[in-house]
mmCIF file of C-alpha atoms in Angstrom:
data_model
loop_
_atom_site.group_PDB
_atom_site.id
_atom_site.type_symbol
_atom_site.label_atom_id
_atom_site.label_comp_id
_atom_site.label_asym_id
_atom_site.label_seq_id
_atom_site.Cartn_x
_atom_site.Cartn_y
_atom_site.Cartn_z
ATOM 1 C CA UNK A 1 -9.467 -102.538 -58.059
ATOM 2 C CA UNK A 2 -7.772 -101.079 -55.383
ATOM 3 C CA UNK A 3 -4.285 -103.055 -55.901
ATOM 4 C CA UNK A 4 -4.867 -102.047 -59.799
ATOM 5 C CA UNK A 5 -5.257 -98.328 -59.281
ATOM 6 C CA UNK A 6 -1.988 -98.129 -56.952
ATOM 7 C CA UNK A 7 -0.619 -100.005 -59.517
ATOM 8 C CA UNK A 8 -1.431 -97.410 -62.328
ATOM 9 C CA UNK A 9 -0.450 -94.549 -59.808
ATOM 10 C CA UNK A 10 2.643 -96.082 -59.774
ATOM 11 C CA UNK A 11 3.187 -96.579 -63.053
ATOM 12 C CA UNK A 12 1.913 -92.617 -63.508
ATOM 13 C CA UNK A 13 4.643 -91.811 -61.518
ATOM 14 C CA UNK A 14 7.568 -93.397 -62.938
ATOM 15 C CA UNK A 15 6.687 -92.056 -66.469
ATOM 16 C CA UNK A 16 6.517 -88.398 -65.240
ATOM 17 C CA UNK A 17 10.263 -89.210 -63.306
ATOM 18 C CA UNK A 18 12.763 -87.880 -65.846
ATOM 19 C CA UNK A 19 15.980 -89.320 -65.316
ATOM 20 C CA UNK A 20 15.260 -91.864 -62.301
ATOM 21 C CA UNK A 21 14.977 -94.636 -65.285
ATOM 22 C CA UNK A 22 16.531 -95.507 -68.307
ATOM 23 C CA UNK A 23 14.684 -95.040 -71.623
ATOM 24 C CA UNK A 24 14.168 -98.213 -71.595
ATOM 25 C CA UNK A 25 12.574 -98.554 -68.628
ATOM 26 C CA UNK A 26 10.658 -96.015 -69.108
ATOM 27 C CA UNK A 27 8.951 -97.064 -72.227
ATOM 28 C CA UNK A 28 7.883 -100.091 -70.449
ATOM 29 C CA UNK A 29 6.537 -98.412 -68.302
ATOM 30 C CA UNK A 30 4.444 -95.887 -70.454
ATOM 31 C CA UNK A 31 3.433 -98.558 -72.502
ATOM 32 C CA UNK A 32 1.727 -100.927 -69.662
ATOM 33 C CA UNK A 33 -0.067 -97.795 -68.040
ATOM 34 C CA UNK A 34 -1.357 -97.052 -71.388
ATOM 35 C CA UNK A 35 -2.262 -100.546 -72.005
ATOM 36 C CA UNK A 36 -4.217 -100.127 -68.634
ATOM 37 C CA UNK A 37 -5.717 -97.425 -69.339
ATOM 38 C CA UNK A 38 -7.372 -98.907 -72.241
ATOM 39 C CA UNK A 39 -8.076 -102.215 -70.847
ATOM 40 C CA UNK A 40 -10.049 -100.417 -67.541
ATOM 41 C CA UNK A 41 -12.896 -97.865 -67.968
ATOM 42 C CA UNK A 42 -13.035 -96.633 -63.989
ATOM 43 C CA UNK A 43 -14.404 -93.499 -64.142
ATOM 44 C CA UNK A 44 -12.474 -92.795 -60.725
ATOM 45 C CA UNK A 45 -9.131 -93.508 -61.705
ATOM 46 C CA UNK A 46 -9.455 -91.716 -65.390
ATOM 47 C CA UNK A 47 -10.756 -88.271 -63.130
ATOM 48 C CA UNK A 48 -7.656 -88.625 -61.199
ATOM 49 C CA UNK A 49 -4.686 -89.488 -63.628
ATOM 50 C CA UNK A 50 -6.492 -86.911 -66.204
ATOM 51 C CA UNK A 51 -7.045 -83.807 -63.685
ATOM 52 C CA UNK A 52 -3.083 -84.951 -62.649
ATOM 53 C CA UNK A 53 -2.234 -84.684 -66.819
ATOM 54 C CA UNK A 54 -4.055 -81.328 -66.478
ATOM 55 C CA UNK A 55 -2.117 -79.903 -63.800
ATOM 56 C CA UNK A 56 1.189 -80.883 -65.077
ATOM 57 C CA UNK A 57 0.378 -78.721 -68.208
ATOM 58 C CA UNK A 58 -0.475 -75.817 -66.269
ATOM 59 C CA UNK A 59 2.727 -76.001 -64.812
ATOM 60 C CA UNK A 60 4.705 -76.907 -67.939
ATOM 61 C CA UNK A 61 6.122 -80.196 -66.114
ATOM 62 C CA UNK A 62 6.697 -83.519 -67.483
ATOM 63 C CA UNK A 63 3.911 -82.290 -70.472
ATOM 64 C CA UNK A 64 4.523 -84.872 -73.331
ATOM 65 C CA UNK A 65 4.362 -87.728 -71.144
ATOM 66 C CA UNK A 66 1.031 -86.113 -69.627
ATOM 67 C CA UNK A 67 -0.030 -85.551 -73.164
ATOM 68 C CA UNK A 68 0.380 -89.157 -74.430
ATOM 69 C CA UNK A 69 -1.743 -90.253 -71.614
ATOM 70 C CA UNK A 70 -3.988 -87.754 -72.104
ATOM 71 C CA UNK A 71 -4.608 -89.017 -75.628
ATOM 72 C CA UNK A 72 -4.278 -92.535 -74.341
ATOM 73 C CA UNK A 73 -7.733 -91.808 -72.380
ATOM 74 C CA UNK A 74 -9.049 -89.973 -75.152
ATOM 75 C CA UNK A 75 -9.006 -93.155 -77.374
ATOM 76 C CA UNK A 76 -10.315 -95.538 -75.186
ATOM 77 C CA UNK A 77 -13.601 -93.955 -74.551
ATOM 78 C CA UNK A 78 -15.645 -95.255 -77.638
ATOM 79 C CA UNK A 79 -18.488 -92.855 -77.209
ATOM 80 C CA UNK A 80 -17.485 -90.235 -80.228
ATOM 81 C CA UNK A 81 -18.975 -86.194 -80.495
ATOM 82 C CA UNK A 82 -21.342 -86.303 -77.833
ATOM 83 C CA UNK A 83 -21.852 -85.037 -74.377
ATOM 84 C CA UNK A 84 -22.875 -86.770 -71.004
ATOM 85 C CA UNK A 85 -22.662 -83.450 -69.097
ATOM 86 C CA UNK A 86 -21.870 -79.697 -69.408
ATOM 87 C CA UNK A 87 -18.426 -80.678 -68.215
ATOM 88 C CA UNK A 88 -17.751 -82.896 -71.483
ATOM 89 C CA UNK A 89 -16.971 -86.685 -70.970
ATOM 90 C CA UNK A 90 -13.934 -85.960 -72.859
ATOM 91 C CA UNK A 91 -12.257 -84.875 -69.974
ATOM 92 C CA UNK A 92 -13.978 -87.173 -67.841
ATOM 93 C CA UNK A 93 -15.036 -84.445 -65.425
ATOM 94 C CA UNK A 94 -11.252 -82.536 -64.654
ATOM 95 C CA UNK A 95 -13.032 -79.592 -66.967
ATOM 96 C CA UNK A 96 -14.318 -78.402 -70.057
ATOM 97 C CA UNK A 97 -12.971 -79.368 -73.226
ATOM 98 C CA UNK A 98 -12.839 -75.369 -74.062
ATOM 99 C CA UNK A 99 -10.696 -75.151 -70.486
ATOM 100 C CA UNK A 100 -8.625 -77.879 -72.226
ATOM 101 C CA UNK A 101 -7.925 -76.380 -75.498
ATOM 102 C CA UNK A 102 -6.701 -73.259 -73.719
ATOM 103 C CA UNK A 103 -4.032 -74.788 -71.228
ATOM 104 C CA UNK A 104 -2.988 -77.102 -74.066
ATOM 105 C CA UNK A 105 -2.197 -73.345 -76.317
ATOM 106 C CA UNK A 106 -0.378 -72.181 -73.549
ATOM 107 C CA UNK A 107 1.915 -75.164 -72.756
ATOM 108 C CA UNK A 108 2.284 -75.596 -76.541
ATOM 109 C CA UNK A 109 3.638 -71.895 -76.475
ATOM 110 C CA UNK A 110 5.371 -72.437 -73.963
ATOM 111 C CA UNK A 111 6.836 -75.104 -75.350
ATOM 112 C CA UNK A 112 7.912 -72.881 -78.527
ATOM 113 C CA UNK A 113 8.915 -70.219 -76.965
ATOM 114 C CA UNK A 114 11.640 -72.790 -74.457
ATOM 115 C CA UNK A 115 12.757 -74.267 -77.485
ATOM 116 C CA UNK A 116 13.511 -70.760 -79.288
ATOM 117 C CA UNK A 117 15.543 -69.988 -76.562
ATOM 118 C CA UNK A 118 17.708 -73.520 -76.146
ATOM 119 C CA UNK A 119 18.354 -72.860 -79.971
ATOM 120 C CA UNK A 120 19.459 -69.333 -79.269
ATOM 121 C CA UNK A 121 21.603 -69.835 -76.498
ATOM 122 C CA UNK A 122 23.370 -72.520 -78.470
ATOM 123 C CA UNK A 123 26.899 -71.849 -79.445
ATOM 124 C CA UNK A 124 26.869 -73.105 -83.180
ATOM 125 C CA UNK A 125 23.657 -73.808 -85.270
ATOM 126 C CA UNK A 126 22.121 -76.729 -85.039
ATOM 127 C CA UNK A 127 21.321 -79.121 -88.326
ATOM 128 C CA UNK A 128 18.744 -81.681 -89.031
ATOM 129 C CA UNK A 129 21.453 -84.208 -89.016
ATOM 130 C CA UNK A 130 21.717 -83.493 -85.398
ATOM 131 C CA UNK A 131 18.307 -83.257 -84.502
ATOM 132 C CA UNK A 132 18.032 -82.100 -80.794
ATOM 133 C CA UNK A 133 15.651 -83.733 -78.194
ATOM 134 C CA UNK A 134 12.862 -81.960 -76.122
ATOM 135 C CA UNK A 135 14.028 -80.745 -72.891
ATOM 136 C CA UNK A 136 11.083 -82.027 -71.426
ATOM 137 C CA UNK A 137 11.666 -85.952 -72.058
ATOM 138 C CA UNK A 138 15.139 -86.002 -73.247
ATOM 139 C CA UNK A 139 16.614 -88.144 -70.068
ATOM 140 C CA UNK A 140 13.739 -90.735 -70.254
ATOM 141 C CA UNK A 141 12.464 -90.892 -73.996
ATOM 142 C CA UNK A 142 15.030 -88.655 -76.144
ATOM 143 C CA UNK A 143 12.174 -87.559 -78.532
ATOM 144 C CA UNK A 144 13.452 -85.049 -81.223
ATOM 145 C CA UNK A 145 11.757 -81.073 -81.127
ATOM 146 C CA UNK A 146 9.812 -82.333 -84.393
ATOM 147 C CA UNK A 147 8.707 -85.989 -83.109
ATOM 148 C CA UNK A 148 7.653 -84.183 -79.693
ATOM 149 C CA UNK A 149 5.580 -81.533 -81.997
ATOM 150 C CA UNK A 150 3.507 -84.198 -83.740
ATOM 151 C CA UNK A 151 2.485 -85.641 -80.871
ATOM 152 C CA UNK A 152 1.275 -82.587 -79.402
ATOM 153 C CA UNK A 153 -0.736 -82.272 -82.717
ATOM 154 C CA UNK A 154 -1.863 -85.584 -82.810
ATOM 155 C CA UNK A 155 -3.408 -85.019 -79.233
ATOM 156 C CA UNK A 156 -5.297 -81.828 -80.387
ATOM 157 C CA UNK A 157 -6.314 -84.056 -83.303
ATOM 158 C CA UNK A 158 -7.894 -86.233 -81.187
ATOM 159 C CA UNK A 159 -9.212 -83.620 -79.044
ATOM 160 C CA UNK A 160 -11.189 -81.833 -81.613
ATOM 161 C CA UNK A 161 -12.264 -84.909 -83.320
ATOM 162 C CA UNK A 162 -14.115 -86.087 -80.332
ATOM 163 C CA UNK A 163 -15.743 -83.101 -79.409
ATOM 164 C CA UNK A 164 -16.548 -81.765 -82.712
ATOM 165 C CA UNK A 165 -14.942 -78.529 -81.959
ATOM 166 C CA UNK A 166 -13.213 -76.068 -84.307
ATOM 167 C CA UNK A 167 -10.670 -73.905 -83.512
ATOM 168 C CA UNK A 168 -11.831 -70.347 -83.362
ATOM 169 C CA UNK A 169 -9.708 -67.481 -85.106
ATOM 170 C CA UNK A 170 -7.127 -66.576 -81.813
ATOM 171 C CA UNK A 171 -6.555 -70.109 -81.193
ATOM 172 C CA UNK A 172 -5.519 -70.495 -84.921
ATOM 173 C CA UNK A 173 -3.552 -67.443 -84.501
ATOM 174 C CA UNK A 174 -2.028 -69.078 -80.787
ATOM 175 C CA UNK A 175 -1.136 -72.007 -82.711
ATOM 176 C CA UNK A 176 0.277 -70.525 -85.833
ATOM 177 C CA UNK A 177 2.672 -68.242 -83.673
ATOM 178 C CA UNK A 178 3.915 -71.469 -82.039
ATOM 179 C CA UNK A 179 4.476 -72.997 -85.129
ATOM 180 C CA UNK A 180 6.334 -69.379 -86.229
ATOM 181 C CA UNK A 181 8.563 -69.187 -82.893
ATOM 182 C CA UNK A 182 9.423 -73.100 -83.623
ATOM 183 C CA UNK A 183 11.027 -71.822 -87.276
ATOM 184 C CA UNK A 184 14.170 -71.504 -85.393
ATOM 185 C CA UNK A 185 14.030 -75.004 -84.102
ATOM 186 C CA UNK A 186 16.028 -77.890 -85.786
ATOM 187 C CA UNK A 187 14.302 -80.332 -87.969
ATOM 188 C CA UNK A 188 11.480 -78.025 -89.726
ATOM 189 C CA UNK A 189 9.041 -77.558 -86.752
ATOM 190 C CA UNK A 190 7.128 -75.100 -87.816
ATOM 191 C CA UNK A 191 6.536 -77.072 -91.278
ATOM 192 C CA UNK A 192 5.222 -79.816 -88.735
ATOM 193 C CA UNK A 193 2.405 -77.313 -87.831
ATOM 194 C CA UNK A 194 1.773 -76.018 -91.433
ATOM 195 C CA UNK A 195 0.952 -79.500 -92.666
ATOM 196 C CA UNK A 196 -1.318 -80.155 -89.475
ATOM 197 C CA UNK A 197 -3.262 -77.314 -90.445
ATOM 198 C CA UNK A 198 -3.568 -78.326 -94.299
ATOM 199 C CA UNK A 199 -4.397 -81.966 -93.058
ATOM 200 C CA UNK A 200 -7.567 -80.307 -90.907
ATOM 201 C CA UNK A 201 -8.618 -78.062 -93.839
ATOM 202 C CA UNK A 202 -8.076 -81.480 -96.105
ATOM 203 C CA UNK A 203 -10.676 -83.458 -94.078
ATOM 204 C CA UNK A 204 -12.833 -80.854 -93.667
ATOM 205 C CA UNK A 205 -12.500 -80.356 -89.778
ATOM 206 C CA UNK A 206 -10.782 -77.072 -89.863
ATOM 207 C CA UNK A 207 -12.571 -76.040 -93.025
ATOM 208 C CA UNK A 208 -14.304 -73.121 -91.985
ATOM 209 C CA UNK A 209 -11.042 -71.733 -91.048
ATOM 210 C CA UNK A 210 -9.874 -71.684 -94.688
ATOM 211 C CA UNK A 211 -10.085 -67.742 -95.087
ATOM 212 C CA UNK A 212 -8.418 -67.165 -92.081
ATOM 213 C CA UNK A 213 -5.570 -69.706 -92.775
ATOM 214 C CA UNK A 214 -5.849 -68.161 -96.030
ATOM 215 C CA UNK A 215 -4.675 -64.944 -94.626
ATOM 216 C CA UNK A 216 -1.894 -65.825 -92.748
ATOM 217 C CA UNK A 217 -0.664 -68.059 -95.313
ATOM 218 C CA UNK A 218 -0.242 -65.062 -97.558
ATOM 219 C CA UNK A 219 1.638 -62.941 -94.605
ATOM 220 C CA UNK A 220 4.581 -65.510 -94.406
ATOM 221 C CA UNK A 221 7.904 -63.607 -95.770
ATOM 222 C CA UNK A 222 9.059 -65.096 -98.835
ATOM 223 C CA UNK A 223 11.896 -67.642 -97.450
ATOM 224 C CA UNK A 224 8.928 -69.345 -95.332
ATOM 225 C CA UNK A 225 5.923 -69.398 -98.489
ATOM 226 C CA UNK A 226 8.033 -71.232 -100.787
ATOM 227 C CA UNK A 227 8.208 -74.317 -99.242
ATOM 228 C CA UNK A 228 6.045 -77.557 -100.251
ATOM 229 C CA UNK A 229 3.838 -77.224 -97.204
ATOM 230 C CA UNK A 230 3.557 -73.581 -97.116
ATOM 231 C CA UNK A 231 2.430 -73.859 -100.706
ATOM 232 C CA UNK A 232 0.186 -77.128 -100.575
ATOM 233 C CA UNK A 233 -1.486 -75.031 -96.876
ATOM 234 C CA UNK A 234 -2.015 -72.425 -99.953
ATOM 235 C CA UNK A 235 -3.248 -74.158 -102.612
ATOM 236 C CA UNK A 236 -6.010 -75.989 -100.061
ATOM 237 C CA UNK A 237 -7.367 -73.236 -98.460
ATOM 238 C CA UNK A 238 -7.471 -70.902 -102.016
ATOM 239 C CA UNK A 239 -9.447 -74.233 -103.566
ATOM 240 C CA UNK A 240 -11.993 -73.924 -100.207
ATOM 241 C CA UNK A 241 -12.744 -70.023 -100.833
ATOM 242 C CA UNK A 242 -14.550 -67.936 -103.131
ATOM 243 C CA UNK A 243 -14.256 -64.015 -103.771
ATOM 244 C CA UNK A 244 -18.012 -63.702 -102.952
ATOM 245 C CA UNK A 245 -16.593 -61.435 -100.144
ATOM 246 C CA UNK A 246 -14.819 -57.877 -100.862
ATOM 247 C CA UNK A 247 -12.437 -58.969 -97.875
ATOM 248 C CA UNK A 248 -11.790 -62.116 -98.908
ATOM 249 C CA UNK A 249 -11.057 -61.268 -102.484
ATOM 250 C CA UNK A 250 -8.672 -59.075 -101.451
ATOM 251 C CA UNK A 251 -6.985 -61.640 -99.536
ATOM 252 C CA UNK A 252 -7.146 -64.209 -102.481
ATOM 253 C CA UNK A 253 -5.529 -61.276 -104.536
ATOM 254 C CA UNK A 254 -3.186 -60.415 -102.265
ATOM 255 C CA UNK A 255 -1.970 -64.240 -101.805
ATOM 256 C CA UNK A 256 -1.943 -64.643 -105.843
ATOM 257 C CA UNK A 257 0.692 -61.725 -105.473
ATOM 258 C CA UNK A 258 2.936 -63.476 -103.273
ATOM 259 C CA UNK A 259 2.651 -66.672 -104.851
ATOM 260 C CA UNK A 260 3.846 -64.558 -108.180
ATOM 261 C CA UNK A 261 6.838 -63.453 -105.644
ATOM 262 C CA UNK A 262 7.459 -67.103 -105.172
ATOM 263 C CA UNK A 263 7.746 -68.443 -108.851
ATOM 264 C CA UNK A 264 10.123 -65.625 -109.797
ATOM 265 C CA UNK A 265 12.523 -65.452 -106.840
ATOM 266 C CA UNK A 266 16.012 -67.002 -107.723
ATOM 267 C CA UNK A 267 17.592 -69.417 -105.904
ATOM 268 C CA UNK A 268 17.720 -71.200 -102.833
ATOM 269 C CA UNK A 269 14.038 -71.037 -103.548
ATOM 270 C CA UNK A 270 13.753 -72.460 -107.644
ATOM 271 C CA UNK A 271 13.010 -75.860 -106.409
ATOM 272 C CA UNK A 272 9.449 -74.871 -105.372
ATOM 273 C CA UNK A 273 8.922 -71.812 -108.076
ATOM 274 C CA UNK A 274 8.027 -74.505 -110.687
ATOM 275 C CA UNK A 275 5.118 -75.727 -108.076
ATOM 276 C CA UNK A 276 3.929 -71.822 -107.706
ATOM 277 C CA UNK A 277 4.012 -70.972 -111.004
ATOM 278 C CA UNK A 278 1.770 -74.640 -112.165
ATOM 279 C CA UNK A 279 -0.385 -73.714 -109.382
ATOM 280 C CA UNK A 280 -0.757 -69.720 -110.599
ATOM 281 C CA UNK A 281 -1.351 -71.637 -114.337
ATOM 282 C CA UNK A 282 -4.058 -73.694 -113.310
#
């Protein structure tokens, strides 16, 4: 075991050096310390290369290569929504899941908020036919903003899946203001979060978030609520309410009022006023 674990160290090592290998090279080696990871179940090694994944986030460094791995443990442990200790087996001891959750927020803003500022500082706009890679991998695995955004989502996926957590009401609102700051990004970012939030509602995991989604849904300016996602994130979360509530039948009211904004604006936004106005119909 010994030879093994230097081995994955190693391996740990050369994924988190940007630039030292070609991408090549360094999809090689992701992929055999991920294949690693799932083949061995050491409890030692997982505490160390985890609580090292946790550490880079803190400090913003190398943190979608962390995060892959991260997710790479995550799905190898086949025990699913339960707990071995107050310290969550998720984790496999480096800290609580809730601990987690909040240093992955703040490295996603982070990661929003370094991205705004690339895109600002650039000296013509950018265009999704020139998508532009994340800063944080683009030497070793030239991943695009939107690409790098999934993943991030996909991890928190995963993450809330096996812990049976929901997100409360300020991490929704943490995670929506990424997605907001990430509108200026190339390639549609912040529709990337949108439709990972209507996904959650869809399968029910995020569901009791549905008036609060609701709300901020029904906030967005008109240019970002008539888009498809915007729109379908709408449609979901109206379908999972009722107006049993004075506040949330104000909201629903409210949101019917913007969608009405929606199906009679003019162009550049006509292509999705037909979808408001069947939806406003129905």
């Amino acid at each position: 075991d010994g030879a093994l674990f230097d081995g994955m160290r190693l391996l740990f090592r050369s994924v988190l050096a940007e630039g030292a290998f070609s991408a090549e090279v360094h999809d090689v080696c992701q992929t055999t310390l991920h294949m690693l990871v799932h083949w061995d179940c050491s409890s030692g090694i997982q505490h160390e290369l985890f609580a090292a994944c946790l550490s880079n986030l803190k400090t913003h460094t190398s943190p979608l290569p962390s995060i892959l791995l991260m997710d790479a443990f995550q799905m190898q442990n086949p025990v699913v929504g339960k707990r071995k200790s107050e310290e969550g087996f998720e984790t496999f001891g480096a800290c609580t899941v809730e601990h987690l959750l909040a240093v992955f927020l703040e490295d996603t803003d982070h990661f929003a908020r370094s991205r705004r500022s690339d895109t600002e500082q650039l000296p013509t706009p950018r265009t999704l036919s020139t998508p532009r890679t994340s800063s944080s991998s683009s030497s070793i695995a030239r991943i695009d903003d939107a690409t790098a955004t999934r993943r991030r989502l996909e991890f928190l996926s995963t993450v809330l899946r096996a812990s049976n957590l929901v997100l409360t009401p300020a991490q929704t609102d943490q995670l929506w203001a990424a997605g907001e700051t990430l509108a200026v990004a190339p390639c549609q970012c912040d529709q990337v979060v949108v439709q990972w939030f209507r996904t959650q509602v869809q399968v029910g995991r995020l569901l009791p978030l549905a008036p609060h989604l609701l709300s901020l849904v029904a906030k967005l300016d008109t240019a970002a609520l008539a888009t498809d996602e915007a729109l379908q994130l709408f449609r979901v979360c109206f379908s999972a309410t009722d107006n049993s509530d004075a506040w949330l039948d104000g909201q629903r009211r409210h949101g019917v009022a913007r969608l009405w904004e929606v199906s009679l604006s003019a162009d550049p936004y006509a292509g999705v006023s037909t979808s408001a106005g069947e939806f406003l119909r129905e």
